[in-house]
Coordinates of C-alpha atoms and ligand atoms in Angstrom, one line a residue:
X1 CA 90.8 77.0 90.7
X2 CA 87.2 78.1 90.1
X3 CA 85.7 76.5 87.0
X4 CA 85.8 78.6 83.9
X5 CA 88.4 81.0 85.2
X6 CA 91.8 81.4 83.6
X7 CA 94.6 80.8 86.1
X8 CA 97.2 83.6 86.1
X9 CA 100.5 84.1 87.8
X10 CA 101.7 87.6 88.6
X11 CA 105.4 88.3 88.9
X12 CA 106.4 91.8 90.1
X13 CA 108.9 94.2 91.6
X14 CA 106.3 96.3 93.3
X15 CA 106.6 99.9 93.0
X16 CA 103.6 102.0 92.3
X17 CA 102.7 100.9 88.7
X18 CA 103.1 97.3 89.7
X19 CA 100.6 98.0 92.5
X20 CA 98.2 99.4 89.9
X21 CA 98.6 96.4 87.6
X22 CA 97.9 94.0 90.4
X23 CA 94.8 95.7 91.6
X24 CA 93.4 95.9 88.1
X25 CA 94.1 92.1 87.7
X26 CA 92.4 91.3 90.9
X27 CA 89.3 93.0 89.6
X28 CA 89.0 90.9 86.4
X29 CA 86.4 88.3 87.1
X30 CA 87.5 86.0 84.3
X31 CA 90.9 85.5 85.9
X32 CA 92.0 83.9 89.1
X33 CA 95.4 84.8 90.5
X34 CA 97.1 81.5 91.5
X35 CA 100.1 83.2 92.9
X36 CA 102.1 86.4 93.1
X37 CA 105.9 86.4 93.1
X38 CA 108.3 89.2 93.9
X39 CA 111.7 89.9 92.5
X40 CA 114.4 92.4 92.9
X41 CA 114.0 95.3 90.5
X42 CA 112.7 98.8 91.4
X43 CA 114.1 98.1 94.8
X44 CA 115.5 95.3 96.9
X45 CA 113.6 92.0 97.2
X46 CA 112.8 92.8 100.8
X47 CA 111.1 96.0 99.7
X48 CA 109.3 94.6 96.7
X49 CA 108.0 91.8 98.9
X50 CA 106.9 94.2 101.7
X51 CA 105.3 96.5 99.1
X52 CA 103.4 93.6 97.5
X53 CA 102.2 92.3 100.9
X54 CA 101.0 95.8 101.8
X55 CA 99.0 95.9 98.5
X56 CA 97.3 92.5 98.9
X57 CA 96.4 93.3 102.5
X58 CA 95.1 96.8 101.8
X59 CA 93.0 95.7 98.9
X60 CA 91.9 92.4 100.3
X61 CA 93.5 90.4 97.5
X62 CA 93.5 86.8 99.0
X63 CA 96.4 85.2 97.0
X64 CA 99.6 83.6 98.1
X65 CA 102.7 85.8 97.8
X66 CA 106.1 84.2 97.3
X67 CA 109.6 85.7 97.6
X68 CA 111.7 85.3 94.5
X69 CA 115.3 86.1 93.5
X70 CA 117.2 88.8 95.3
X71 CA 119.8 89.0 92.6
X72 CA 119.7 89.1 88.7
X73 CA 121.1 86.1 86.9
X74 CA 124.4 87.9 86.3
X75 CA 126.0 90.6 88.4
X76 CA 124.5 92.9 91.0
X77 CA 121.0 94.5 91.3
X78 CA 120.4 97.9 89.6
X79 CA 117.6 99.3 91.8
X80 CA 116.1 102.7 91.1
X81 CA 115.0 103.8 94.6
X82 CA 116.8 107.1 93.9
X83 CA 114.2 107.7 91.2
X84 CA 111.1 106.2 92.7
X85 CA 111.6 107.2 96.3
X86 CA 111.9 105.5 99.6
X87 CA 111.4 101.7 99.5
X88 CA 110.8 101.9 95.7
X89 CA 107.4 103.5 96.2
X90 CA 107.6 107.2 96.9
X91 CA 104.8 109.4 98.3
X92 CA 104.0 113.0 98.6
X93 CA 102.4 112.4 102.0
X94 CA 100.7 109.2 103.3
X95 CA 101.7 105.7 102.3
X96 CA 100.1 102.3 102.2
X97 CA 100.3 100.9 105.7
X98 CA 102.8 98.0 106.0
X99 CA 101.1 94.6 106.0
X100 CA 100.1 93.6 109.6
X101 CA 98.7 90.2 108.9
X102 CA 99.9 89.0 105.5
X103 CA 103.2 87.2 105.2
X104 CA 105.1 85.7 102.3
X105 CA 104.8 81.9 101.8
X106 CA 107.7 79.8 103.0
X107 CA 108.3 78.3 99.5
X108 CA 110.6 80.0 97.1
X109 CA 108.8 81.8 94.2
X110 CA 110.7 80.0 91.5
X111 CA 109.7 76.5 92.8
X112 CA 106.1 77.8 93.4
X113 CA 105.9 79.0 89.8
X114 CA 107.2 75.7 88.5
X115 CA 104.7 73.8 90.6
X116 CA 101.9 76.1 89.3
X117 CA 102.8 75.5 85.7
X118 CA 103.2 71.8 86.1
X119 CA 99.8 71.5 87.7
X120 CA 98.0 73.8 85.3
X121 CA 95.1 71.9 83.6
X122 CA 95.5 74.1 80.5
X123 CA 98.1 76.5 79.2
X124 CA 98.6 79.1 81.9
X125 CA 98.9 82.9 81.8
X126 CA 101.9 84.5 83.3
X127 CA 102.2 88.3 83.7
X128 CA 105.5 89.9 84.5
X129 CA 105.9 93.6 85.5
X130 CA 109.5 93.5 86.7
X131 CA 112.8 91.9 85.6
X132 CA 112.2 88.3 84.4
X133 CA 114.7 86.7 86.7
X134 CA 112.2 84.4 88.4
X135 CA 110.7 83.3 85.1
X136 CA 114.1 82.7 83.6
X137 CA 115.3 80.6 86.6
X138 CA 112.0 78.6 86.5
X139 CA 112.6 77.8 82.8
X140 CA 116.2 76.9 83.5
X141 CA 115.4 74.5 86.4
X142 CA 112.3 73.0 84.7
X143 CA 112.6 73.4 80.9
X144 CA 109.4 71.2 80.5
X145 CA 107.2 74.0 81.9
X146 CA 107.7 76.3 78.9
X147 CA 105.0 74.2 77.1
X148 CA 102.6 74.9 80.0
X149 CA 102.8 78.7 79.5
X150 CA 100.0 79.8 77.1
X151 CA 100.9 83.5 77.3
X152 CA 103.7 85.4 78.9
X153 CA 102.5 89.0 79.0
X154 CA 105.3 91.3 80.1
X155 CA 106.1 95.0 80.6
X156 CA 109.6 95.6 79.4
X157 CA 111.9 96.6 76.6
X158 CA 111.3 99.1 73.9
X159 CA 111.2 99.2 70.1
X160 CA 112.9 102.6 70.4
X161 CA 114.6 104.7 73.1
X162 CA 115.1 103.3 76.6
X163 CA 114.4 105.0 79.9
X164 CA 117.1 103.6 82.3
X165 CA 119.7 104.3 79.6
X166 CA 119.3 105.9 76.2
X167 CA 119.0 102.3 74.8
X168 CA 117.6 100.1 77.5
X169 CA 114.2 100.0 79.4
X170 CA 114.7 99.3 83.1
X171 CA 113.2 95.9 83.5
X172 CA 115.4 94.5 80.8
X173 CA 118.4 96.5 81.9
X174 CA 118.1 95.1 85.4
X175 CA 118.4 91.5 84.1
X176 CA 119.1 91.3 80.3
X177 CA 120.3 87.7 80.6
X178 CA 116.8 86.8 82.0
X179 CA 115.0 88.2 79.0
X180 CA 117.5 86.5 76.6
X181 CA 116.9 83.2 78.3
X182 CA 113.2 83.5 78.3
X183 CA 113.2 84.3 74.5
X184 CA 115.7 81.5 73.9
X185 CA 113.4 79.1 75.7
X186 CA 110.6 79.9 73.3
X187 CA 108.2 81.3 75.8
X188 CA 105.1 82.9 74.1
X189 CA 106.2 86.4 75.0
X190 CA 103.9 89.5 74.5
X191 CA 106.1 92.6 75.0
X192 CA 104.6 95.8 76.3
X193 CA 107.5 98.1 75.9
X194 CA 108.1 101.8 76.4
X195 CA 107.1 102.5 72.8
X196 CA 103.6 101.3 73.9
X197 CA 103.4 102.6 77.5
X198 CA 104.4 106.1 76.4
X199 CA 101.0 106.2 74.7
X200 CA 99.3 105.5 78.0
X201 CA 99.6 108.6 80.2
X202 CA 98.3 109.0 83.7
X203 CA 98.1 112.6 85.1
X204 CA 97.0 115.0 87.8
X205 CA 93.3 114.7 87.0
X206 CA 93.5 111.0 87.7
X207 CA 95.2 111.7 91.0
X208 CA 92.4 114.0 91.8
X209 CA 89.7 111.4 90.9
X210 CA 91.3 108.9 93.3
X211 CA 91.8 111.4 96.0
X212 CA 88.1 112.4 95.8
X213 CA 87.1 109.0 97.1
X214 CA 88.1 110.6 100.4
X215 CA 89.1 107.5 102.5
X216 CA 92.5 107.1 104.2
X217 CA 93.5 104.4 101.7
X218 CA 92.4 106.6 98.8
X219 CA 94.5 109.4 100.1
X220 CA 97.5 107.1 100.5
X221 CA 97.1 105.8 96.9
X222 CA 96.7 109.4 95.6
X223 CA 99.8 110.4 97.5
X224 CA 101.8 107.5 96.0
X225 CA 100.4 108.5 92.5
X226 CA 101.4 112.1 93.3
X227 CA 105.0 111.0 93.8
X228 CA 104.9 108.9 90.6
X229 CA 103.7 112.0 88.7
X230 CA 106.6 113.9 90.2
X231 CA 109.4 111.5 89.2
X232 CA 110.7 113.8 86.5
X233 CA 110.2 117.0 88.5
X234 CA 109.6 116.7 92.3
X235 CA 108.1 120.2 92.3
X236 CA 105.5 119.7 89.6
X237 CA 103.2 116.8 88.8
X238 CA 103.2 115.9 85.1
X239 CA 101.6 113.1 83.0
X240 CA 103.6 109.9 83.2
X241 CA 103.6 106.7 81.2
X242 CA 101.5 104.1 83.1
X243 CA 103.8 101.1 82.4
X244 CA 102.8 98.0 84.2
X245 CA 99.0 98.2 84.1
X246 CA 99.1 98.0 80.3
X247 CA 99.7 94.3 80.7
X248 CA 96.7 93.5 82.9
X249 CA 94.3 95.9 81.1
X250 CA 95.2 94.1 77.9
X251 CA 93.9 90.9 79.3
X252 CA 90.4 92.4 79.7
X253 CA 90.5 94.7 76.7
X254 CA 92.8 93.3 73.9
X255 CA 90.8 95.5 71.5
X256 CA 92.5 98.5 73.0
X257 CA 95.9 97.3 71.9
X258 CA 97.6 96.3 68.7
X259 CA 100.4 93.8 68.7
X260 CA 102.6 92.7 65.9
X261 CA 104.9 89.7 65.4
X262 CA 108.6 90.4 65.6
X263 CA 112.0 88.9 66.2
X264 CA 113.2 90.4 69.5
X265 CA 116.8 90.1 70.6
X266 CA 118.4 91.5 73.7
X267 CA 121.8 93.2 73.6
X268 CA 124.0 91.7 76.3
X269 CA 127.5 92.9 75.5
X270 CA 127.2 96.5 74.3
X271 CA 129.0 99.0 76.5
X272 CA 126.4 101.6 75.8
X273 CA 123.5 99.4 74.7
X274 CA 123.4 96.5 77.2
X275 CA 119.7 95.7 77.9
X276 CA 118.4 97.1 74.6
X277 CA 115.7 95.1 72.9
X278 CA 116.3 95.0 69.2
X279 CA 112.9 94.4 67.4
X280 CA 112.9 93.1 63.8
X281 CA 109.3 93.4 62.4
X282 CA 110.2 92.2 58.9
X283 CA 109.2 88.6 59.8
X284 CA 109.3 86.0 58.5
X285 CA 111.2 87.5 55.5
X286 CA 114.2 88.7 57.5
X287 CA 113.9 86.6 60.7
X288 CA 111.7 84.1 62.4
X289 CA 109.3 85.8 64.9
X290 CA 109.7 85.0 68.6
X291 CA 107.4 87.5 70.2
X292 CA 104.3 89.7 69.8
X293 CA 105.2 93.3 70.4
X294 CA 102.6 95.9 71.4
X295 CA 102.8 98.8 69.0
X296 CA 99.6 100.8 69.6
X297 CA 97.3 101.5 72.6
X298 CA 94.1 103.5 73.1
X299 CA 95.8 105.3 76.0
X300 CA 92.9 107.3 77.4
X301 CA 90.7 104.2 77.5
X302 CA 93.4 102.2 79.3
X303 CA 94.0 104.9 81.9
X304 CA 90.3 105.4 82.3
X305 CA 89.8 101.7 83.1
X306 CA 92.6 101.7 85.7
X307 CA 91.3 104.8 87.5
X308 CA 87.7 103.5 87.3
X309 CA 88.9 100.3 88.9
X310 CA 90.7 102.1 91.7
X311 CA 87.7 104.4 92.4
X312 CA 85.4 101.3 92.5
X313 CA 87.8 99.3 94.7
X314 CA 88.6 102.1 97.1
X315 CA 84.9 103.0 97.4
X316 CA 84.0 99.4 98.2
X317 CA 86.8 99.1 100.8
X318 CA 85.6 102.3 102.5
Ligands
RIB1 O1 110.5 100.8 82.8 C1 109.3 100.7 83.5 C2 109.4 99.5 84.5 O2 110.4 99.7 85.4 C3 108.1 99.3 85.3 O3 107.9 97.9 85.5 C4 108.4 100.0 86.6 O4 107.7 99.4 87.7 C5 109.9 99.7 86.7 O5 110.0 98.4 87.3
CA2 CA1 107.5 97.0 87.7

């Protein structure tokens, strides 16, 4: 680990917004990505791993990629390929080329994450942009490592309405037991939920800016973004919440976000509410806080940073 850099672990279920979050993180000089782990979520583990390998190869991100859990802690996967498109990363034309050289490491992601945390010289930073299955299993197998996590910065949950169901955000719905276990373990969770990401909207002008770089890779990224903007209506691009990059942008620009302490609980049993994150902000009067919950974002600045990073990276890659 280069001196003076903060070691960070990135756990994802690569779809398009995970891709954007990872490329932003790779461009932050003050951080060094120690490892990337994949998990079932948007799509199967096979696809999230293939998508992640395609990203690290296309963008020249030289970090090890580890395959994680292919099933949630309880039950069967709830993937959303039907919404996101083929392989969990739809396109309106071209797509990122499959990785030709990069392969996943032989070691399982959960063990690799445990090893990373145990070897960390100072409290480590973990970013999660998918279901928290890998993180929860690491904490179950090695409870000692919770003390080695300095910050756990996660896209997931909501202080209000869900997206996968009326009550639940997808990442939590896909593995609510994992979120509950991570909270129970006392991990220092920073929650970037839908209430926050809905303040951060990416739109057709941003697609045009990326497309204007003009390279084949820029066209592919713009076509993936085009599909993301058409999730709600495949005939018309519309502004969409830029979920996952809120986590990594907040590392570089915490001043663009406001977080508040809260007691967060996850509904596990509700017939209609399973996966809902119940956030009590009246702390410590009504409950002991167990998380920091992002409540406000300077959305235009966040999206501008992400698009600037892509224009810069795509221009350099040629
Ligand atoms: O609800 C949004 C989350 O679900 C994002 O992480 C997106 O990538 C999907 O996994
Ligand atoms: Ca994701």
